[in-house]
PDB file of C-alpha atoms in Angstrom:
ATOM      1  CA  UNK A   1     102.514  40.290  -8.708  1.00 69.00           C
ATOM      2  CA  UNK A   2      98.838  41.072  -8.095  1.00 75.00           C
ATOM      3  CA  UNK A   3      97.303  38.644 -10.582  1.00 92.00           C
ATOM      4  CA  UNK A   4      96.360  41.466 -12.947  1.00 96.00           C
ATOM      5  CA  UNK A   5      98.475  41.833 -16.070  1.00 96.00           C
ATOM      6  CA  UNK A   6      98.468  44.631 -18.613  1.00 97.00           C
ATOM      7  CA  UNK A   7      99.956  44.810 -22.094  1.00 97.00           C
ATOM      8  CA  UNK A   8     101.714  46.628 -23.508  1.00 97.00           C
ATOM      9  CA  UNK A   9     103.586  48.243 -20.637  1.00 96.00           C
ATOM     10  CA  UNK A  10     104.597  51.185 -22.819  1.00 96.00           C
ATOM     11  CA  UNK A  11     102.930  52.562 -25.942  1.00 96.00           C
ATOM     12  CA  UNK A  12     103.768  55.481 -28.173  1.00 95.00           C
ATOM     13  CA  UNK A  13     101.197  56.394 -30.776  1.00 93.00           C
ATOM     14  CA  UNK A  14     100.360  59.165 -33.198  1.00 90.00           C
ATOM     15  CA  UNK A  15      97.070  61.017 -33.083  1.00 89.00           C
ATOM     16  CA  UNK A  16      95.711  59.161 -36.101  1.00 87.00           C
ATOM     17  CA  UNK A  17      96.626  55.674 -34.886  1.00 88.00           C
ATOM     18  CA  UNK A  18      94.297  53.039 -33.517  1.00 94.00           C
ATOM     19  CA  UNK A  19      95.642  50.905 -30.714  1.00 95.00           C
ATOM     20  CA  UNK A  20      94.297  48.750 -27.900  1.00 97.00           C
ATOM     21  CA  UNK A  21      95.307  48.214 -24.308  1.00 98.00           C
ATOM     22  CA  UNK A  22      94.732  44.795 -22.809  1.00 98.00           C
ATOM     23  CA  UNK A  23      94.090  43.739 -19.243  1.00 98.00           C
ATOM     24  CA  UNK A  24      93.778  40.216 -17.926  1.00 97.00           C
ATOM     25  CA  UNK A  25      93.057  39.041 -14.406  1.00 96.00           C
ATOM     26  CA  UNK A  26      93.680  35.541 -13.111  1.00 92.00           C
ATOM     27  CA  UNK A  27      91.870  36.017  -9.816  1.00 94.00           C
ATOM     28  CA  UNK A  28      88.348  34.911 -10.683  1.00 93.00           C
ATOM     29  CA  UNK A  29      87.054  38.432 -10.056  1.00 93.00           C
ATOM     30  CA  UNK A  30      83.785  39.703 -11.471  1.00 92.00           C
ATOM     31  CA  UNK A  31      84.377  43.444 -11.599  1.00 93.00           C
ATOM     32  CA  UNK A  32      86.989  45.250 -13.681  1.00 95.00           C
ATOM     33  CA  UNK A  33      87.977  48.889 -13.946  1.00 95.00           C
ATOM     34  CA  UNK A  34      89.962  51.289 -16.111  1.00 96.00           C
ATOM     35  CA  UNK A  35      91.703  54.202 -14.414  1.00 96.00           C
ATOM     36  CA  UNK A  36      93.745  57.075 -15.815  1.00 96.00           C
ATOM     37  CA  UNK A  37      96.607  58.740 -13.979  1.00 93.00           C
ATOM     38  CA  UNK A  38      97.884  61.932 -15.576  1.00 92.00           C
ATOM     39  CA  UNK A  39     100.964  63.728 -14.333  1.00 86.00           C
ATOM     40  CA  UNK A  40     100.324  65.599 -11.081  1.00 81.00           C
ATOM     41  CA  UNK A  41      96.678  64.539 -11.009  1.00 88.00           C
ATOM     42  CA  UNK A  42      94.810  61.972  -8.912  1.00 90.00           C
ATOM     43  CA  UNK A  43      93.917  58.566 -10.227  1.00 92.00           C
ATOM     44  CA  UNK A  44      90.627  58.955 -12.134  1.00 92.00           C
ATOM     45  CA  UNK A  45      88.092  56.217 -12.713  1.00 92.00           C
ATOM     46  CA  UNK A  46      87.129  55.836 -16.392  1.00 95.00           C
ATOM     47  CA  UNK A  47      84.962  52.733 -16.713  1.00 94.00           C
ATOM     48  CA  UNK A  48      83.530  49.977 -14.530  1.00 93.00           C
ATOM     49  CA  UNK A  49      82.406  46.547 -15.682  1.00 93.00           C
ATOM     50  CA  UNK A  50      80.496  44.034 -13.580  1.00 89.00           C
ATOM     51  CA  UNK A  51      79.982  40.539 -14.992  1.00 88.00           C
ATOM     52  CA  UNK A  52      80.954  41.893 -18.456  1.00 87.00           C
ATOM     53  CA  UNK A  53      78.351  44.662 -18.302  1.00 89.00           C
ATOM     54  CA  UNK A  54      79.421  48.296 -18.193  1.00 88.00           C
ATOM     55  CA  UNK A  55      78.027  49.897 -15.064  1.00 87.00           C
ATOM     56  CA  UNK A  56      79.830  53.198 -15.164  1.00 84.00           C
ATOM     57  CA  UNK A  57      81.258  55.556 -17.749  1.00 86.00           C
ATOM     58  CA  UNK A  58      82.771  58.507 -15.970  1.00 85.00           C
ATOM     59  CA  UNK A  59      82.125  61.007 -18.788  1.00 88.00           C
ATOM     60  CA  UNK A  60      84.969  59.604 -20.842  1.00 94.00           C
ATOM     61  CA  UNK A  61      85.373  60.909 -24.439  1.00 94.00           C
ATOM     62  CA  UNK A  62      84.294  58.506 -27.153  1.00 94.00           C
ATOM     63  CA  UNK A  63      87.857  58.219 -28.487  1.00 95.00           C
ATOM     64  CA  UNK A  64      88.265  55.749 -25.600  1.00 96.00           C
ATOM     65  CA  UNK A  65      86.187  52.627 -26.202  1.00 96.00           C
ATOM     66  CA  UNK A  66      86.181  49.831 -23.625  1.00 96.00           C
ATOM     67  CA  UNK A  67      85.384  46.210 -24.307  1.00 96.00           C
ATOM     68  CA  UNK A  68      84.851  43.391 -21.834  1.00 95.00           C
ATOM     69  CA  UNK A  69      84.364  40.077 -23.657  1.00 94.00           C
ATOM     70  CA  UNK A  70      84.405  38.083 -20.407  1.00 92.00           C
ATOM     71  CA  UNK A  71      85.058  38.627 -16.718  1.00 90.00           C
ATOM     72  CA  UNK A  72      88.785  37.922 -17.117  1.00 94.00           C
ATOM     73  CA  UNK A  73      89.592  40.309 -19.945  1.00 96.00           C
ATOM     74  CA  UNK A  74      89.198  44.014 -20.429  1.00 97.00           C
ATOM     75  CA  UNK A  75      90.310  46.101 -23.388  1.00 97.00           C
ATOM     76  CA  UNK A  76      90.587  49.823 -23.976  1.00 98.00           C
ATOM     77  CA  UNK A  77      90.462  50.711 -27.663  1.00 97.00           C
ATOM     78  CA  UNK A  78      92.110  54.008 -28.523  1.00 96.00           C
ATOM     79  CA  UNK A  79      91.361  56.077 -31.628  1.00 94.00           C
ATOM     80  CA  UNK A  80      92.369  59.611 -32.651  1.00 93.00           C
ATOM     81  CA  UNK A  81      93.784  60.471 -29.263  1.00 94.00           C
ATOM     82  CA  UNK A  82      95.166  63.853 -28.270  1.00 94.00           C
ATOM     83  CA  UNK A  83      98.551  64.597 -26.691  1.00 94.00           C
ATOM     84  CA  UNK A  84      96.781  65.418 -23.420  1.00 94.00           C
ATOM     85  CA  UNK A  85      95.633  61.793 -23.294  1.00 96.00           C
ATOM     86  CA  UNK A  86      99.212  60.804 -22.522  1.00 96.00           C
ATOM     87  CA  UNK A  87      99.057  59.172 -19.098  1.00 96.00           C
ATOM     88  CA  UNK A  88      99.404  55.951 -17.144  1.00 96.00           C
ATOM     89  CA  UNK A  89      96.374  53.730 -17.719  1.00 97.00           C
ATOM     90  CA  UNK A  90      95.701  51.304 -14.929  1.00 97.00           C
ATOM     91  CA  UNK A  91      93.397  48.313 -14.940  1.00 97.00           C
ATOM     92  CA  UNK A  92      91.994  46.901 -11.722  1.00 95.00           C
ATOM     93  CA  UNK A  93      89.698  44.082 -10.680  1.00 94.00           C
ATOM     94  CA  UNK A  94      87.746  43.163  -7.576  1.00 92.00           C
ATOM     95  CA  UNK A  95      85.939  40.075  -6.395  1.00 89.00           C
ATOM     96  CA  UNK A  96      82.628  41.828  -6.611  1.00 81.00           C
ATOM     97  CA  UNK A  97      81.301  45.280  -7.305  1.00 80.00           C
ATOM     98  CA  UNK A  98      81.169  46.644  -3.812  1.00 77.00           C
ATOM     99  CA  UNK A  99      83.026  49.716  -2.728  1.00 75.00           C
ATOM    100  CA  UNK A 100      84.513  48.181   0.405  1.00 76.00           C
ATOM    101  CA  UNK A 101      86.054  45.351  -1.567  1.00 81.00           C
ATOM    102  CA  UNK A 102      89.751  45.640  -2.289  1.00 87.00           C
ATOM    103  CA  UNK A 103      90.738  46.393  -5.857  1.00 92.00           C
ATOM    104  CA  UNK A 104      93.785  44.708  -7.341  1.00 94.00           C
ATOM    105  CA  UNK A 105      95.688  46.817  -9.824  1.00 95.00           C
ATOM    106  CA  UNK A 106      97.797  45.901 -12.804  1.00 96.00           C
ATOM    107  CA  UNK A 107     101.161  47.594 -13.416  1.00 95.00           C
ATOM    108  CA  UNK A 108      99.697  49.985 -15.957  1.00 96.00           C
ATOM    109  CA  UNK A 109     100.374  50.997 -19.546  1.00 97.00           C
ATOM    110  CA  UNK A 110     102.384  54.182 -19.995  1.00 96.00           C
ATOM    111  CA  UNK A 111     100.840  55.859 -23.038  1.00 96.00           C
ATOM    112  CA  UNK A 112     102.448  58.683 -24.979  1.00 96.00           C
ATOM    113  CA  UNK A 113     100.480  60.392 -27.729  1.00 95.00           C
ATOM    114  CA  UNK A 114     102.586  62.365 -30.174  1.00 92.00           C
TER     115      UNK A 114
ATOM    116  CA  UNK B   1      87.450  70.482  -7.381  1.00 72.00           C
ATOM    117  CA  UNK B   2      89.426  67.839  -5.535  1.00 84.00           C
ATOM    118  CA  UNK B   3      87.367  65.910  -3.021  1.00 92.00           C
ATOM    119  CA  UNK B   4      90.365  64.064  -1.577  1.00 95.00           C
ATOM    120  CA  UNK B   5      93.503  66.036  -0.891  1.00 96.00           C
ATOM    121  CA  UNK B   6      96.967  64.951   0.073  1.00 96.00           C
ATOM    122  CA  UNK B   7      98.706  68.249   0.563  1.00 92.00           C
ATOM    123  CA  UNK B   8     102.201  66.909   1.057  1.00 95.00           C
ATOM    124  CA  UNK B   9     103.661  65.637  -2.220  1.00 94.00           C
ATOM    125  CA  UNK B  10     106.596  64.108  -0.393  1.00 96.00           C
ATOM    126  CA  UNK B  11     107.808  63.087   3.042  1.00 97.00           C
ATOM    127  CA  UNK B  12     111.238  61.952   4.199  1.00 98.00           C
ATOM    128  CA  UNK B  13     111.698  59.980   7.410  1.00 98.00           C
ATOM    129  CA  UNK B  14     114.558  58.209   9.153  1.00 98.00           C
ATOM    130  CA  UNK B  15     114.404  54.431   9.475  1.00 97.00           C
ATOM    131  CA  UNK B  16     112.856  53.373  12.772  1.00 97.00           C
ATOM    132  CA  UNK B  17     110.937  56.611  13.241  1.00 97.00           C
ATOM    133  CA  UNK B  18     107.234  57.245  12.699  1.00 98.00           C
ATOM    134  CA  UNK B  19     105.864  58.218   9.278  1.00 98.00           C
ATOM    135  CA  UNK B  20     102.620  60.186   9.292  1.00 98.00           C
ATOM    136  CA  UNK B  21     100.810  60.665   6.007  1.00 98.00           C
ATOM    137  CA  UNK B  22      97.825  62.978   5.944  1.00 98.00           C
ATOM    138  CA  UNK B  23      94.671  63.140   3.880  1.00 98.00           C
ATOM    139  CA  UNK B  24      91.725  65.555   3.894  1.00 98.00           C
ATOM    140  CA  UNK B  25      88.373  65.155   2.230  1.00 97.00           C
ATOM    141  CA  UNK B  26      85.544  67.533   1.471  1.00 96.00           C
ATOM    142  CA  UNK B  27      82.575  65.268   0.750  1.00 92.00           C
ATOM    143  CA  UNK B  28      80.696  64.487   3.960  1.00 92.00           C
ATOM    144  CA  UNK B  29      78.962  61.584   2.204  1.00 90.00           C
ATOM    145  CA  UNK B  30      82.188  59.577   2.142  1.00 92.00           C
ATOM    146  CA  UNK B  31      81.986  56.792   4.710  1.00 91.00           C
ATOM    147  CA  UNK B  32      84.786  54.441   3.766  1.00 93.00           C
ATOM    148  CA  UNK B  33      88.454  55.263   3.349  1.00 95.00           C
ATOM    149  CA  UNK B  34      91.391  53.321   1.992  1.00 95.00           C
ATOM    150  CA  UNK B  35      95.124  53.652   1.672  1.00 97.00           C
ATOM    151  CA  UNK B  36      96.995  52.210  -1.301  1.00 96.00           C
ATOM    152  CA  UNK B  37     100.736  51.955  -1.724  1.00 96.00           C
ATOM    153  CA  UNK B  38     102.526  52.132  -5.068  1.00 95.00           C
ATOM    154  CA  UNK B  39     106.073  51.170  -5.963  1.00 94.00           C
ATOM    155  CA  UNK B  40     107.597  52.423  -9.239  1.00 89.00           C
ATOM    156  CA  UNK B  41     106.582  50.375 -12.310  1.00 85.00           C
ATOM    157  CA  UNK B  42     103.872  48.582 -10.295  1.00 90.00           C
ATOM    158  CA  UNK B  43     100.176  49.195  -9.782  1.00 92.00           C
ATOM    159  CA  UNK B  44      98.817  50.419  -6.431  1.00 94.00           C
ATOM    160  CA  UNK B  45      98.282  47.744  -3.784  1.00 94.00           C
ATOM    161  CA  UNK B  46      95.740  47.931  -1.005  1.00 94.00           C
ATOM    162  CA  UNK B  47      97.206  48.636   2.416  1.00 96.00           C
ATOM    163  CA  UNK B  48      94.537  49.362   5.002  1.00 96.00           C
ATOM    164  CA  UNK B  49      91.016  50.759   5.227  1.00 95.00           C
ATOM    165  CA  UNK B  50      88.662  52.301   7.752  1.00 96.00           C
ATOM    166  CA  UNK B  51      84.924  52.703   7.972  1.00 94.00           C
ATOM    167  CA  UNK B  52      83.421  55.946   9.214  1.00 93.00           C
ATOM    168  CA  UNK B  53      81.917  54.122  12.202  1.00 94.00           C
ATOM    169  CA  UNK B  54      85.452  53.741  13.571  1.00 95.00           C
ATOM    170  CA  UNK B  55      88.129  56.250  14.415  1.00 96.00           C
ATOM    171  CA  UNK B  56      91.083  53.886  14.310  1.00 97.00           C
ATOM    172  CA  UNK B  57      92.148  50.738  12.517  1.00 97.00           C
ATOM    173  CA  UNK B  58      95.425  48.986  13.112  1.00 97.00           C
ATOM    174  CA  UNK B  59      97.244  46.334  11.085  1.00 96.00           C
ATOM    175  CA  UNK B  60     100.742  45.560  12.243  1.00 97.00           C
ATOM    176  CA  UNK B  61     102.958  48.597  11.765  1.00 98.00           C
ATOM    177  CA  UNK B  62     100.168  50.488   9.991  1.00 98.00           C
ATOM    178  CA  UNK B  63      97.433  52.448  11.744  1.00 98.00           C
ATOM    179  CA  UNK B  64      94.838  54.666  10.137  1.00 98.00           C
ATOM    180  CA  UNK B  65      93.111  57.353  12.184  1.00 98.00           C
ATOM    181  CA  UNK B  66      89.896  59.040  11.132  1.00 98.00           C
ATOM    182  CA  UNK B  67      88.638  62.379  12.436  1.00 97.00           C
ATOM    183  CA  UNK B  68      85.180  62.791  10.895  1.00 96.00           C
ATOM    184  CA  UNK B  69      84.515  66.232  12.317  1.00 96.00           C
ATOM    185  CA  UNK B  70      87.710  67.520  10.731  1.00 97.00           C
ATOM    186  CA  UNK B  71      87.242  65.402   7.593  1.00 97.00           C
ATOM    187  CA  UNK B  72      90.784  64.227   8.075  1.00 98.00           C
ATOM    188  CA  UNK B  73      92.526  60.894   8.105  1.00 97.00           C
ATOM    189  CA  UNK B  74      96.112  59.913   8.638  1.00 98.00           C
ATOM    190  CA  UNK B  75      98.247  56.839   8.125  1.00 98.00           C
ATOM    191  CA  UNK B  76     100.902  56.096  10.735  1.00 98.00           C
ATOM    192  CA  UNK B  77     103.753  53.712  10.014  1.00 98.00           C
ATOM    193  CA  UNK B  78     105.746  52.659  13.053  1.00 97.00           C
ATOM    194  CA  UNK B  79     108.586  51.845  12.852  1.00 98.00           C
ATOM    195  CA  UNK B  80     109.300  52.988   9.324  1.00 98.00           C
ATOM    196  CA  UNK B  81     111.467  50.756   7.166  1.00 97.00           C
ATOM    197  CA  UNK B  82     113.337  51.484   3.918  1.00 97.00           C
ATOM    198  CA  UNK B  83     110.983  49.049   2.135  1.00 96.00           C
ATOM    199  CA  UNK B  84     108.110  51.382   2.995  1.00 97.00           C
ATOM    200  CA  UNK B  85     109.501  53.918   0.525  1.00 97.00           C
ATOM    201  CA  UNK B  86     106.699  54.289  -2.038  1.00 97.00           C
ATOM    202  CA  UNK B  87     103.889  56.580  -3.083  1.00 96.00           C
ATOM    203  CA  UNK B  88     100.878  56.373  -0.760  1.00 98.00           C
ATOM    204  CA  UNK B  89      97.405  57.170  -2.074  1.00 97.00           C
ATOM    205  CA  UNK B  90      94.432  57.986   0.074  1.00 96.00           C
ATOM    206  CA  UNK B  91      91.031  57.071  -1.397  1.00 95.00           C
ATOM    207  CA  UNK B  92      87.452  57.586  -0.292  1.00 94.00           C
ATOM    208  CA  UNK B  93      84.032  56.338  -1.280  1.00 90.00           C
ATOM    209  CA  UNK B  94      80.423  56.269  -0.170  1.00 86.00           C
ATOM    210  CA  UNK B  95      79.128  52.778   0.354  1.00 79.00           C
ATOM    211  CA  UNK B  96      75.498  53.580  -0.368  1.00 74.00           C
ATOM    212  CA  UNK B  97      74.072  55.406  -3.342  1.00 68.00           C
ATOM    213  CA  UNK B  98      76.052  57.464  -5.804  1.00 62.00           C
ATOM    214  CA  UNK B  99      78.350  55.870  -8.328  1.00 63.00           C
ATOM    215  CA  UNK B 100      80.843  53.066  -7.940  1.00 63.00           C
ATOM    216  CA  UNK B 101      83.718  55.464  -7.524  1.00 79.00           C
ATOM    217  CA  UNK B 102      86.807  55.403  -5.430  1.00 88.00           C
ATOM    218  CA  UNK B 103      88.042  58.994  -5.299  1.00 91.00           C
ATOM    219  CA  UNK B 104      91.800  59.179  -4.969  1.00 94.00           C
ATOM    220  CA  UNK B 105      94.191  61.845  -3.743  1.00 95.00           C
ATOM    221  CA  UNK B 106      97.301  62.779  -5.713  1.00 94.00           C
ATOM    222  CA  UNK B 107      99.567  60.732  -3.489  1.00 95.00           C
ATOM    223  CA  UNK B 108     102.456  61.357  -1.106  1.00 97.00           C
ATOM    224  CA  UNK B 109     105.890  60.014  -1.899  1.00 97.00           C
ATOM    225  CA  UNK B 110     107.451  58.587   1.263  1.00 98.00           C
ATOM    226  CA  UNK B 111     111.195  58.081   1.468  1.00 98.00           C
ATOM    227  CA  UNK B 112     112.547  56.167   4.444  1.00 98.00           C
ATOM    228  CA  UNK B 113     116.268  56.729   4.830  1.00 96.00           C
ATOM    229  CA  UNK B 114     118.460  53.974   6.324  1.00 93.00           C
TER     230      UNK B 114
END
């Protein structure tokens, strides 16, 4: 248990659906991250938030829309996804936005797009 | 093009012996390296890190070695235990300039046999 929770743990959706992934951290951290892990590929950073402000968008398609209402919660809104978007989506947080600082990961949401 | 490479997808070791996991990187701007460990159905957890000003960092049974000239790092686990069976990810970053990215390798699945 890392103090970072993600819901749902599994999600199956059609290409026309709209769904949201939720991440919550109970660690008092100020930075939060979304990562994507596709089969046989490295973990890829998608978005970074620092004190609720987005500081990085790693060229992510607009069908992925992040939202960070406060430092404890992070959402990833999904709309008109493609089958190749099927992957494990991991949320992480860190005490501050500094690259040496350890990131704490949630268990991930396994997403399947039909 | 992958900047962090873990060329061995899997490694099998006998309990009590040494496990050596390897990682190569191509970006000479990277100056901080981390190892994360991931059990099934859980997010990655931080294990150990090393700064480029060092060539070795030790924490209990875990030691990371860095060879900057070869752009190579390795994680040694001695003695290996069955509970060490997991996927190990190498990650790298630059602490100054650039984006807030951790660049991950694809991971090596370690199996420690009793």
